[in-house]
Amino acid sequence: MKEPWDKAFLVSVHRGPYPEKRRKPEFEITDIPSLLQNHPTIAVLTDAEKNPVVIAEILSSSPLTRNARLVIYVCEQLGYSGEKISEGTPEEIAGMVFSEPNVVIIKT
């Protein structure tokens, strides 16, 4: 990415592996399009179910963001030997496969 994202709005849709210990998140994955209206950069901590592809599909189909010029960065396995960062539009990201764990950065 080569740019700071310390001013990004942080969202966690990660629920954790144990259903009995899961907390109710402040935001749902479907809130991301409306959050982008007030936050030009959003960082999303994902999980296996609420992953980059699902986020990209939501952004592509939402009336709030489907015509926006969004860039999505998917940061896979940060800090591991398999670390990788992919960049694309929501339509491009929706057609890719990603390793876990990952973080999604969305910029307007």
Coordinates of N, CA and C in Angstrom, one line a residue:
M1 N 0.8 -1.2 0.0 CA 0.0 0.0 0.0 C 0.9 1.3 0.0
K2 N 1.9 1.2 0.7 CA 2.9 2.3 0.8 C 2.3 3.7 1.2
E3 N 1.3 3.6 2.1 CA 0.7 4.8 2.7 C 0.2 4.4 4.1
P4 N 0.1 5.4 4.9 CA -0.3 5.2 6.3 C -1.9 4.9 6.3
W5 N -2.3 4.1 7.2 CA -3.7 3.9 7.3 C -4.1 4.0 8.8
D6 N -3.3 4.7 9.5 CA -3.5 4.9 11.0 C -4.8 5.8 11.2
K7 N -5.2 6.5 10.2 CA -6.5 7.3 10.4 C -7.7 6.5 9.9
A8 N -7.5 5.3 9.5 CA -8.6 4.5 9.0 C -9.6 4.2 10.1
F9 N -10.9 4.1 9.8 CA -11.9 3.7 10.7 C -11.8 2.2 10.8
L10 N -11.7 1.7 12.0 CA -11.5 0.3 12.2 C -12.8 -0.4 12.5
V11 N -13.1 -1.6 11.9 CA -14.3 -2.4 12.0 C -13.9 -3.8 12.2
S12 N -14.4 -4.5 13.1 CA -14.1 -5.9 13.3 C -15.4 -6.7 13.0
V13 N -15.4 -7.6 12.0 CA -16.5 -8.5 11.8 C -16.1 -9.9 12.1
H14 N -15.0 -10.0 12.7 CA -14.4 -11.3 13.2 C -15.2 -11.7 14.4
R15 N -15.7 -12.9 14.4 CA -16.5 -13.4 15.5 C -15.7 -14.3 16.5
G16 N -14.6 -14.9 16.0 CA -13.9 -15.9 16.8 C -14.4 -17.3 16.6
P17 N -13.6 -18.3 16.9 CA -13.9 -19.7 16.6 C -14.9 -20.3 17.5
Y18 N -15.2 -19.7 18.7 CA -16.1 -20.4 19.7 C -17.4 -19.6 19.8
P19 N -18.5 -20.2 19.2 CA -19.8 -19.5 19.2 C -20.3 -19.1 20.6
E20 N -20.0 -19.8 21.6 CA -20.4 -19.5 23.0 C -19.7 -18.3 23.6
K21 N -18.6 -17.9 23.0 CA -17.8 -16.8 23.5 C -17.9 -15.6 22.6
R22 N -18.6 -15.7 21.5 CA -18.7 -14.6 20.5 C -19.4 -13.4 21.1
R23 N -18.9 -12.2 20.9 CA -19.5 -11.0 21.3 C -20.3 -10.4 20.2
K24 N -21.3 -9.5 20.5 CA -22.0 -8.9 19.5 C -21.2 -7.7 19.0
P25 N -20.9 -7.6 17.7 CA -20.0 -6.6 17.2 C -20.8 -5.2 17.1
E26 N -20.0 -4.2 17.1 CA -20.6 -2.8 17.0 C -21.3 -2.6 15.7
F27 N -20.6 -3.2 14.6 CA -21.1 -3.0 13.2 C -21.1 -4.4 12.6
E28 N -22.1 -4.5 11.7 CA -22.2 -5.7 10.8 C -21.5 -5.4 9.5
I29 N -21.3 -6.5 8.8 CA -20.6 -6.4 7.5 C -21.5 -5.6 6.5
T30 N -22.8 -5.6 6.7 CA -23.7 -4.9 5.8 C -23.7 -3.4 6.1
D31 N -23.0 -3.0 7.2 CA -22.9 -1.5 7.5 C -21.8 -0.9 6.7
I32 N -20.9 -1.6 6.1 CA -19.7 -1.0 5.5 C -20.0 0.0 4.5
P33 N -21.0 -0.2 3.5 CA -21.3 0.8 2.5 C -21.7 2.2 3.2
S34 N -22.5 2.1 4.2 CA -22.9 3.4 4.8 C -21.8 4.0 5.6
L35 N -20.9 3.2 6.2 CA -19.8 3.7 6.9 C -18.8 4.5 6.0
L36 N -18.7 4.0 4.8 CA -17.8 4.7 3.8 C -18.3 6.1 3.4
Q37 N -19.6 6.4 3.7 CA -20.1 7.7 3.4 C -19.4 8.8 4.3
N38 N -19.0 8.3 5.5 CA -18.4 9.3 6.5 C -16.9 9.0 6.7
H39 N -16.4 7.9 6.3 CA -15.0 7.5 6.5 C -14.3 7.1 5.2
P40 N -13.4 7.9 4.7 CA -12.8 7.6 3.4 C -11.9 6.3 3.4
T41 N -11.5 5.9 4.5 CA -10.7 4.7 4.6 C -11.2 3.8 5.8
I42 N -11.5 2.6 5.5 CA -12.0 1.7 6.5 C -11.1 0.4 6.5
A43 N -10.7 0.0 7.7 CA -9.9 -1.3 7.8 C -10.9 -2.3 8.5
V44 N -11.0 -3.5 7.9 CA -11.9 -4.5 8.4 C -11.2 -5.7 8.8
L45 N -11.3 -6.1 10.0 CA -10.8 -7.4 10.5 C -11.8 -8.5 10.1
T46 N -11.5 -9.4 9.3 CA -12.4 -10.4 8.7 C -12.4 -11.7 9.5
D47 N -13.2 -12.6 9.1 CA -13.2 -14.0 9.5 C -13.5 -14.9 8.3
A48 N -13.6 -16.2 8.5 CA -13.9 -17.2 7.4 C -15.2 -16.9 6.7
E49 N -16.2 -16.5 7.4 CA -17.5 -16.3 6.8 C -17.7 -14.9 6.3
K50 N -17.1 -13.9 7.0 CA -17.2 -12.5 6.6 C -15.9 -12.1 6.0
N51 N -15.6 -12.6 4.8 CA -14.3 -12.5 4.2 C -14.2 -11.4 3.1
P52 N -13.1 -11.2 2.5 CA -12.9 -10.2 1.5 C -13.9 -10.3 0.3
V53 N -14.2 -11.6 -0.1 CA -15.1 -11.8 -1.3 C -16.5 -11.3 -0.9
V54 N -17.0 -11.6 0.3 CA -18.3 -11.2 0.7 C -18.4 -9.7 0.8
I55 N -17.3 -9.1 1.4 CA -17.3 -7.6 1.5 C -17.3 -7.0 0.1
A56 N -16.5 -7.5 -0.8 CA -16.5 -7.0 -2.2 C -17.9 -7.1 -2.9
E57 N -18.6 -8.2 -2.6 CA -19.9 -8.4 -3.2 C -20.9 -7.5 -2.6
I58 N -20.8 -7.2 -1.3 CA -21.7 -6.2 -0.7 C -21.5 -4.8 -1.3
L59 N -20.2 -4.5 -1.4 CA -19.9 -3.1 -2.0 C -20.3 -3.0 -3.4
S60 N -20.2 -4.1 -4.2 CA -20.6 -4.1 -5.6 C -22.1 -3.9 -5.8
S61 N -22.9 -4.5 -4.8 CA -24.3 -4.5 -5.0 C -25.1 -3.4 -4.2
S62 N -24.4 -2.7 -3.3 CA -25.1 -1.7 -2.5 C -25.3 -0.4 -3.3
P63 N -26.5 0.2 -3.3 CA -26.7 1.5 -4.0 C -25.8 2.6 -3.5
L64 N -25.3 2.5 -2.3 CA -24.4 3.5 -1.8 C -23.0 3.5 -2.3
T65 N -22.6 2.3 -2.8 CA -21.2 2.2 -3.2 C -21.0 1.5 -4.6
R66 N -22.0 1.0 -5.2 CA -21.8 0.3 -6.5 C -21.2 1.1 -7.6
N67 N -21.4 2.4 -7.6 CA -20.9 3.3 -8.6 C -19.7 4.1 -8.1
A68 N -19.3 3.9 -6.9 CA -18.1 4.6 -6.3 C -16.8 4.0 -6.8
R69 N -15.8 4.9 -6.8 CA -14.5 4.4 -7.3 C -13.7 3.9 -6.0
L70 N -14.0 2.7 -5.7 CA -13.3 2.1 -4.5 C -12.1 1.3 -4.8
V71 N -11.1 1.3 -3.9 CA -10.0 0.5 -4.0 C -10.0 -0.4 -2.8
I72 N -9.8 -1.7 -3.0 CA -9.8 -2.6 -1.8 C -8.4 -3.2 -1.8
Y73 N -7.8 -3.2 -0.6 CA -6.5 -3.9 -0.4 C -6.8 -5.1 0.5
V74 N -6.4 -6.3 0.2 CA -6.6 -7.5 1.0 C -5.2 -7.8 1.5
C75 N -4.9 -7.7 2.8 CA -3.6 -8.0 3.4 C -3.7 -9.4 4.1
E76 N -3.1 -10.4 3.4 CA -3.2 -11.7 3.9 C -2.0 -12.1 4.7
Q77 N -2.2 -12.9 5.7 CA -1.2 -13.5 6.6 C -0.1 -12.5 7.0
L78 N -0.5 -11.3 7.4 CA 0.5 -10.3 7.8 C 1.4 -10.9 8.9
G79 N 2.7 -10.7 8.7 CA 3.7 -11.1 9.7 C 4.2 -12.5 9.5
Y80 N 3.5 -13.3 8.6 CA 3.9 -14.6 8.3 C 4.7 -14.7 7.0
S81 N 5.4 -15.8 6.7 CA 6.2 -15.9 5.5 C 5.3 -15.8 4.2
G82 N 4.0 -16.2 4.3 CA 3.1 -16.1 3.2 C 2.4 -14.8 3.0
E83 N 3.0 -13.7 3.7 CA 2.3 -12.4 3.6 C 2.2 -11.9 2.2
K84 N 1.0 -11.4 1.9 CA 0.7 -10.9 0.5 C -0.4 -9.8 0.6
I85 N -0.2 -8.8 -0.2 CA -1.2 -7.8 -0.3 C -1.7 -7.7 -1.8
S86 N -3.0 -7.8 -1.9 CA -3.7 -7.7 -3.2 C -4.5 -6.5 -3.3
E87 N -4.6 -5.9 -4.5 CA -5.3 -4.6 -4.7 C -6.3 -4.8 -5.8
G88 N -7.5 -4.2 -5.7 CA -8.4 -4.3 -6.8 C -9.7 -3.6 -6.5
T89 N -10.5 -3.5 -7.5 CA -11.9 -3.0 -7.4 C -12.7 -4.0 -6.7
P90 N -13.9 -3.7 -6.2 CA -14.8 -4.7 -5.6 C -15.1 -5.9 -6.6
E91 N -15.3 -5.5 -7.8 CA -15.6 -6.6 -8.8 C -14.4 -7.5 -9.0
E92 N -13.2 -7.0 -9.0 CA -12.0 -7.8 -9.1 C -11.8 -8.7 -7.9
I93 N -11.9 -8.1 -6.7 CA -11.7 -8.8 -5.4 C -12.7 -9.9 -5.3
A94 N -13.9 -9.7 -5.7 CA -15.0 -10.7 -5.6 C -14.6 -12.0 -6.3
G95 N -13.8 -11.9 -7.3 CA -13.4 -13.1 -8.1 C -12.1 -13.8 -7.7
M96 N -11.6 -13.4 -6.5 CA -10.3 -13.9 -6.1 C -10.5 -14.8 -4.9
V97 N -9.4 -15.5 -4.5 CA -9.4 -16.4 -3.3 C -8.3 -15.9 -2.4
F98 N -8.6 -15.9 -1.1 CA -7.6 -15.3 -0.1 C -7.3 -16.3 1.0
S99 N -6.1 -16.2 1.5 CA -5.7 -17.0 2.7 C -6.1 -16.2 4.0
E100 N -6.3 -17.0 5.0 CA -6.6 -16.4 6.3 C -5.3 -16.4 7.2
P101 N -5.2 -15.6 8.1 CA -6.0 -14.4 8.5 C -5.8 -13.3 7.5
N102 N -6.7 -12.4 7.4 CA -6.6 -11.2 6.5 C -7.3 -10.0 7.1
V103 N -6.9 -8.9 6.6 CA -7.5 -7.6 6.9 C -7.8 -6.9 5.5
V104 N -9.0 -6.3 5.5 CA -9.4 -5.6 4.3 C -9.3 -4.1 4.5
I105 N -8.7 -3.4 3.6 CA -8.6 -1.9 3.7 C -9.4 -1.4 2.5
I106 N -10.4 -0.6 2.7 CA -11.2 0.0 1.7 C -11.0 1.5 1.6
K107 N -10.7 2.0 0.4 CA -10.5 3.5 0.3 C -11.4 4.0 -0.8
T108 N -12.0 5.2 -0.5 CA -12.9 5.8 -1.4 C -12.1 6.8 -2.3

